[in-house]
Amino acid sequence: SAVISQKPSRDICQRGTSLTIQCQVDSQVTMMFWYRQQPGQSLTLIATANQGSEATYESGFVIDKFPISRPNLTFSTLTVSNMSPEDSSIYLCSGQSGNTIYFGEGSWLTVV
Amino acid sequence: EDKVVQSPLSLVVHEGDTVTLNCSYEVTNFRSLLWYKQEKKAPTFLFMLTSSGIEKKSGRLSSILDKKELFSILNITATQTGDSAVYLCAALRWGSNYKLTFGKGTLLTVNP
């Protein structure tokens, strides 16, 4: 199994600012993903974080708004840029290890 | 577009009852069906089902996949208040566009 740690776990952000979320896995994983879970909703995939190259974004998500880095097989970052109240959400990092996809504890962002 | 539909969306039962949660999917290049339990934190992995007709069990929880009819069920027997959570079903697409698509979840409330 893989243990996935995210930082920060929670933050309150001012409108118009940017915040970077870090994701650290305790072992190498093949794939890493970033999800968003808005209040009362299910998980929506933002992008697949590719090691050493640009992330692959899902429809409705763009690199300028959600830049992602993945410098190695155990670490990734997601930046939420120029935040607005609509970005208030839980952001979840996940990684594939073996036949299972594990999730971090999530980063709860509130934009005021 | 990949689609995962869960039913019911919410369910209230008494301790000791048995519940069945449903999940249907339409996914291109389907690989596996995953079940997660989500309380106040990130989703916790329960099961991954890849083969049709083979039941997976973990304590009072069990699940099975029907790849012909494109659905899965999650059974919980002798429910306890600690089973109260949102249960998420997710379908895994394989190949170049590897992706996990989530349903909206079933909110299970177990009353004492």
Short mmCIF file of C-alpha atoms in Angstrom, two decimals:
data_model
loop_
_atom_site.label_atom_id
_atom_site.label_comp_id
_atom_site.label_asym_id
_atom_site.label_seq_id
_atom_site.Cartn_x
_atom_site.Cartn_y
_atom_site.Cartn_z
CA SER A 1 0.00 0.00 0.00
CA ALA A 2 0.96 3.64 -0.30
CA VAL A 3 0.61 6.42 2.25
CA ILE A 4 -0.07 9.81 0.73
CA SER A 5 0.52 13.03 2.66
CA GLN A 6 -0.78 16.43 1.63
CA LYS A 7 0.13 19.90 2.82
CA PRO A 8 -1.56 22.12 3.80
CA SER A 9 -4.44 20.12 5.22
CA ARG A 10 -6.55 23.25 5.48
CA ASP A 11 -6.24 26.91 4.56
CA ILE A 12 -8.26 30.08 4.22
CA CYS A 13 -7.17 32.11 1.23
CA GLN A 14 -7.84 35.60 0.01
CA ARG A 15 -9.55 36.12 -3.33
CA GLY A 16 -7.04 36.67 -6.13
CA THR A 17 -4.15 34.86 -4.45
CA SER A 18 -2.60 31.52 -5.37
CA LEU A 19 -1.88 28.51 -3.20
CA THR A 20 0.32 25.50 -3.83
CA ILE A 21 -0.62 22.10 -2.42
CA GLN A 22 2.08 19.50 -1.96
CA CYS A 23 1.61 15.76 -2.24
CA GLN A 24 4.18 13.28 -0.99
CA VAL A 25 3.92 9.50 -1.39
CA ASP A 26 5.92 7.15 0.80
CA SER A 27 6.76 4.89 -2.14
CA GLN A 28 7.07 5.20 -5.89
CA VAL A 29 3.77 5.21 -7.70
CA THR A 30 3.16 4.82 -11.39
CA MET A 31 0.43 7.39 -11.76
CA MET A 32 -0.52 10.43 -9.71
CA PHE A 33 -3.75 12.37 -10.00
CA TRP A 34 -5.37 15.50 -8.63
CA TYR A 35 -9.08 15.62 -7.84
CA ARG A 36 -11.43 18.29 -6.65
CA GLN A 37 -14.43 17.67 -4.41
CA GLN A 38 -16.74 20.62 -4.09
CA PRO A 39 -19.11 20.81 -1.11
CA GLY A 40 -21.69 18.06 -1.26
CA GLN A 41 -20.34 16.72 -4.53
CA SER A 42 -18.36 13.71 -5.64
CA LEU A 43 -14.77 13.71 -6.85
CA THR A 44 -13.89 15.27 -10.18
CA LEU A 45 -10.56 14.59 -11.85
CA ILE A 46 -8.57 17.75 -12.54
CA ALA A 47 -5.51 16.22 -14.18
CA THR A 48 -3.04 13.38 -14.33
CA ALA A 49 0.38 14.46 -13.08
CA ASN A 50 3.05 13.12 -15.44
CA GLN A 51 6.58 12.75 -14.22
CA GLY A 52 8.93 15.18 -15.92
CA SER A 53 6.39 16.49 -18.41
CA GLU A 54 3.24 18.57 -18.59
CA ALA A 55 0.16 17.28 -16.81
CA THR A 56 -2.81 15.94 -18.76
CA TYR A 57 -5.88 18.04 -17.96
CA GLU A 58 -9.52 17.02 -18.04
CA SER A 59 -12.14 19.01 -19.87
CA GLY A 60 -12.91 22.20 -18.00
CA PHE A 61 -9.52 22.47 -16.30
CA VAL A 62 -6.58 24.42 -17.71
CA ILE A 63 -2.90 24.69 -16.91
CA ASP A 64 -3.01 28.44 -16.29
CA LYS A 65 -5.51 27.96 -13.48
CA PHE A 66 -4.17 24.69 -12.07
CA PRO A 67 -0.46 24.34 -12.83
CA ILE A 68 0.87 20.97 -11.75
CA SER A 69 4.39 19.69 -11.29
CA ARG A 70 5.70 16.18 -10.78
CA PRO A 71 9.48 16.18 -10.59
CA ASN A 72 9.80 12.54 -9.49
CA LEU A 73 7.81 9.38 -8.78
CA THR A 74 6.87 10.31 -5.21
CA PHE A 75 6.07 14.03 -5.24
CA SER A 76 3.66 16.40 -6.97
CA THR A 77 2.28 19.89 -6.49
CA LEU A 78 -0.97 21.53 -7.55
CA THR A 79 -1.31 25.30 -7.59
CA VAL A 80 -4.73 26.92 -7.52
CA SER A 81 -4.16 30.29 -9.17
CA ASN A 82 -6.02 33.58 -8.87
CA MET A 83 -8.52 32.02 -6.50
CA SER A 84 -12.19 32.93 -6.31
CA PRO A 85 -14.85 31.70 -3.87
CA GLU A 86 -15.87 29.08 -6.48
CA ASP A 87 -12.50 27.42 -5.89
CA SER A 88 -13.45 26.62 -2.28
CA SER A 89 -13.17 22.88 -2.27
CA ILE A 90 -11.27 19.85 -1.08
CA TYR A 91 -8.32 19.06 -3.33
CA LEU A 92 -7.20 15.45 -3.24
CA CYS A 93 -4.02 13.87 -4.46
CA SER A 94 -4.06 10.20 -5.40
CA GLY A 95 -1.56 7.64 -6.55
CA GLN A 96 -1.68 4.23 -8.15
CA SER A 97 0.23 1.50 -6.34
CA GLY A 98 -0.16 -2.01 -7.61
CA ASN A 99 -3.81 -2.61 -8.35
CA THR A 100 -5.13 0.09 -6.06
CA ILE A 101 -5.53 3.84 -6.18
CA TYR A 102 -4.95 5.54 -2.84
CA PHE A 103 -5.92 9.01 -1.72
CA GLY A 104 -4.31 11.60 0.48
CA GLU A 105 -6.21 13.19 3.34
CA GLY A 106 -7.16 16.16 1.18
CA SER A 107 -6.51 19.88 1.38
CA TRP A 108 -9.57 21.91 2.41
CA LEU A 109 -9.40 25.36 0.84
CA THR A 110 -11.79 28.17 1.66
CA VAL A 111 -11.55 31.32 -0.45
CA VAL A 112 -12.86 34.51 1.11
CA GLU B 1 -18.29 10.39 -21.87
CA ASP B 2 -17.70 7.99 -19.00
CA LYS B 3 -20.60 7.72 -16.57
CA VAL B 4 -21.07 6.15 -13.13
CA VAL B 5 -24.48 6.16 -11.44
CA GLN B 6 -25.06 5.15 -7.84
CA SER B 7 -28.31 4.38 -6.11
CA PRO B 8 -29.83 5.16 -3.78
CA LEU B 9 -28.30 8.58 -3.17
CA SER B 10 -29.12 8.30 0.51
CA LEU B 11 -30.29 5.60 2.86
CA VAL B 12 -31.25 5.54 6.53
CA VAL B 13 -31.28 2.22 8.37
CA HIS B 14 -31.18 0.87 11.92
CA GLU B 15 -28.26 -0.94 13.44
CA GLY B 16 -28.30 -4.59 12.50
CA ASP B 17 -29.96 -4.07 9.13
CA THR B 18 -28.41 -5.29 5.90
CA VAL B 19 -27.98 -2.80 3.06
CA THR B 20 -27.22 -3.10 -0.63
CA LEU B 21 -25.70 -0.21 -2.54
CA ASN B 22 -25.82 -0.14 -6.31
CA CYS B 23 -23.44 1.16 -8.94
CA SER B 24 -23.86 1.09 -12.71
CA TYR B 25 -21.26 2.29 -15.18
CA GLU B 26 -20.63 3.12 -18.82
CA VAL B 27 -16.92 3.43 -19.38
CA THR B 28 -14.81 3.03 -22.50
CA ASN B 29 -11.94 0.58 -22.05
CA PHE B 30 -13.27 -0.43 -18.65
CA ARG B 31 -10.73 -2.11 -16.39
CA SER B 32 -12.00 -2.25 -12.83
CA LEU B 33 -14.64 -1.02 -10.42
CA LEU B 34 -13.53 0.44 -7.10
CA TRP B 35 -15.47 1.11 -3.91
CA TYR B 36 -14.44 3.69 -1.33
CA LYS B 37 -15.80 4.78 2.04
CA GLN B 38 -15.64 8.48 2.79
CA GLU B 39 -16.27 9.90 6.21
CA LYS B 40 -15.07 13.41 6.97
CA LYS B 41 -11.70 12.83 5.37
CA ALA B 42 -10.42 11.45 2.11
CA PRO B 43 -11.84 8.27 0.57
CA THR B 44 -10.68 5.02 2.12
CA PHE B 45 -10.21 2.14 -0.29
CA LEU B 46 -12.55 -0.82 0.21
CA PHE B 47 -12.51 -3.06 -2.85
CA MET B 48 -11.25 -3.28 -6.40
CA LEU B 49 -13.21 -5.61 -8.69
CA THR B 50 -11.85 -6.64 -12.04
CA SER B 51 -13.39 -10.03 -12.73
CA SER B 52 -17.09 -10.68 -13.13
CA GLY B 53 -18.94 -12.87 -10.63
CA ILE B 54 -16.19 -13.14 -8.03
CA GLU B 55 -17.28 -11.84 -4.65
CA LYS B 56 -14.80 -9.94 -2.55
CA LYS B 57 -15.33 -9.87 1.20
CA SER B 58 -13.92 -7.91 4.08
CA GLY B 59 -15.63 -8.53 7.38
CA ARG B 60 -19.26 -7.48 7.06
CA LEU B 61 -18.69 -5.88 3.66
CA SER B 62 -18.82 -7.69 0.36
CA SER B 63 -18.99 -6.68 -3.26
CA ILE B 64 -19.43 -8.23 -6.66
CA LEU B 65 -19.14 -7.09 -10.25
CA ASP B 66 -21.27 -7.99 -13.27
CA LYS B 67 -19.40 -6.94 -16.41
CA LYS B 68 -22.17 -8.12 -18.70
CA GLU B 69 -24.82 -5.94 -17.08
CA LEU B 70 -22.29 -3.21 -16.19
CA PHE B 71 -23.02 -2.94 -12.51
CA SER B 72 -21.69 -3.69 -9.08
CA ILE B 73 -23.22 -3.98 -5.63
CA LEU B 74 -21.79 -3.38 -2.20
CA ASN B 75 -23.42 -5.26 0.66
CA ILE B 76 -23.06 -4.42 4.31
CA THR B 77 -24.51 -6.89 6.80
CA ALA B 78 -25.31 -6.27 10.48
CA THR B 79 -24.75 -2.56 10.04
CA GLN B 80 -23.24 -0.49 12.84
CA THR B 81 -23.29 3.24 13.50
CA GLY B 82 -19.64 3.33 12.44
CA ASP B 83 -20.71 2.34 8.95
CA SER B 84 -22.34 5.74 8.52
CA ALA B 85 -20.49 7.40 5.64
CA VAL B 86 -20.65 8.21 1.96
CA TYR B 87 -19.86 5.17 -0.16
CA LEU B 88 -18.29 6.02 -3.50
CA CYS B 89 -18.13 3.84 -6.53
CA ALA B 90 -15.56 4.57 -9.24
CA ALA B 91 -14.89 3.00 -12.63
CA LEU B 92 -11.34 2.73 -13.90
CA ARG B 93 -10.62 3.27 -17.57
CA TRP B 94 -7.49 1.61 -18.85
CA GLY B 95 -5.10 2.56 -21.62
CA SER B 96 -3.62 5.86 -22.75
CA ASN B 97 -6.39 7.81 -21.05
CA TYR B 98 -6.15 6.06 -17.68
CA LYS B 99 -8.82 7.61 -15.51
CA LEU B 100 -11.03 6.97 -12.48
CA THR B 101 -14.58 8.30 -12.80
CA PHE B 102 -16.64 8.60 -9.62
CA GLY B 103 -20.34 8.34 -8.99
CA LYS B 104 -22.11 10.86 -6.76
CA GLY B 105 -22.01 8.49 -3.81
CA THR B 106 -24.55 6.95 -1.46
CA LEU B 107 -24.94 8.60 1.94
CA LEU B 108 -25.60 5.83 4.44
CA THR B 109 -26.86 6.74 7.90
CA VAL B 110 -27.08 3.96 10.48
CA ASN B 111 -29.15 4.87 13.51
CA PRO B 112 -28.74 3.10 16.86
#
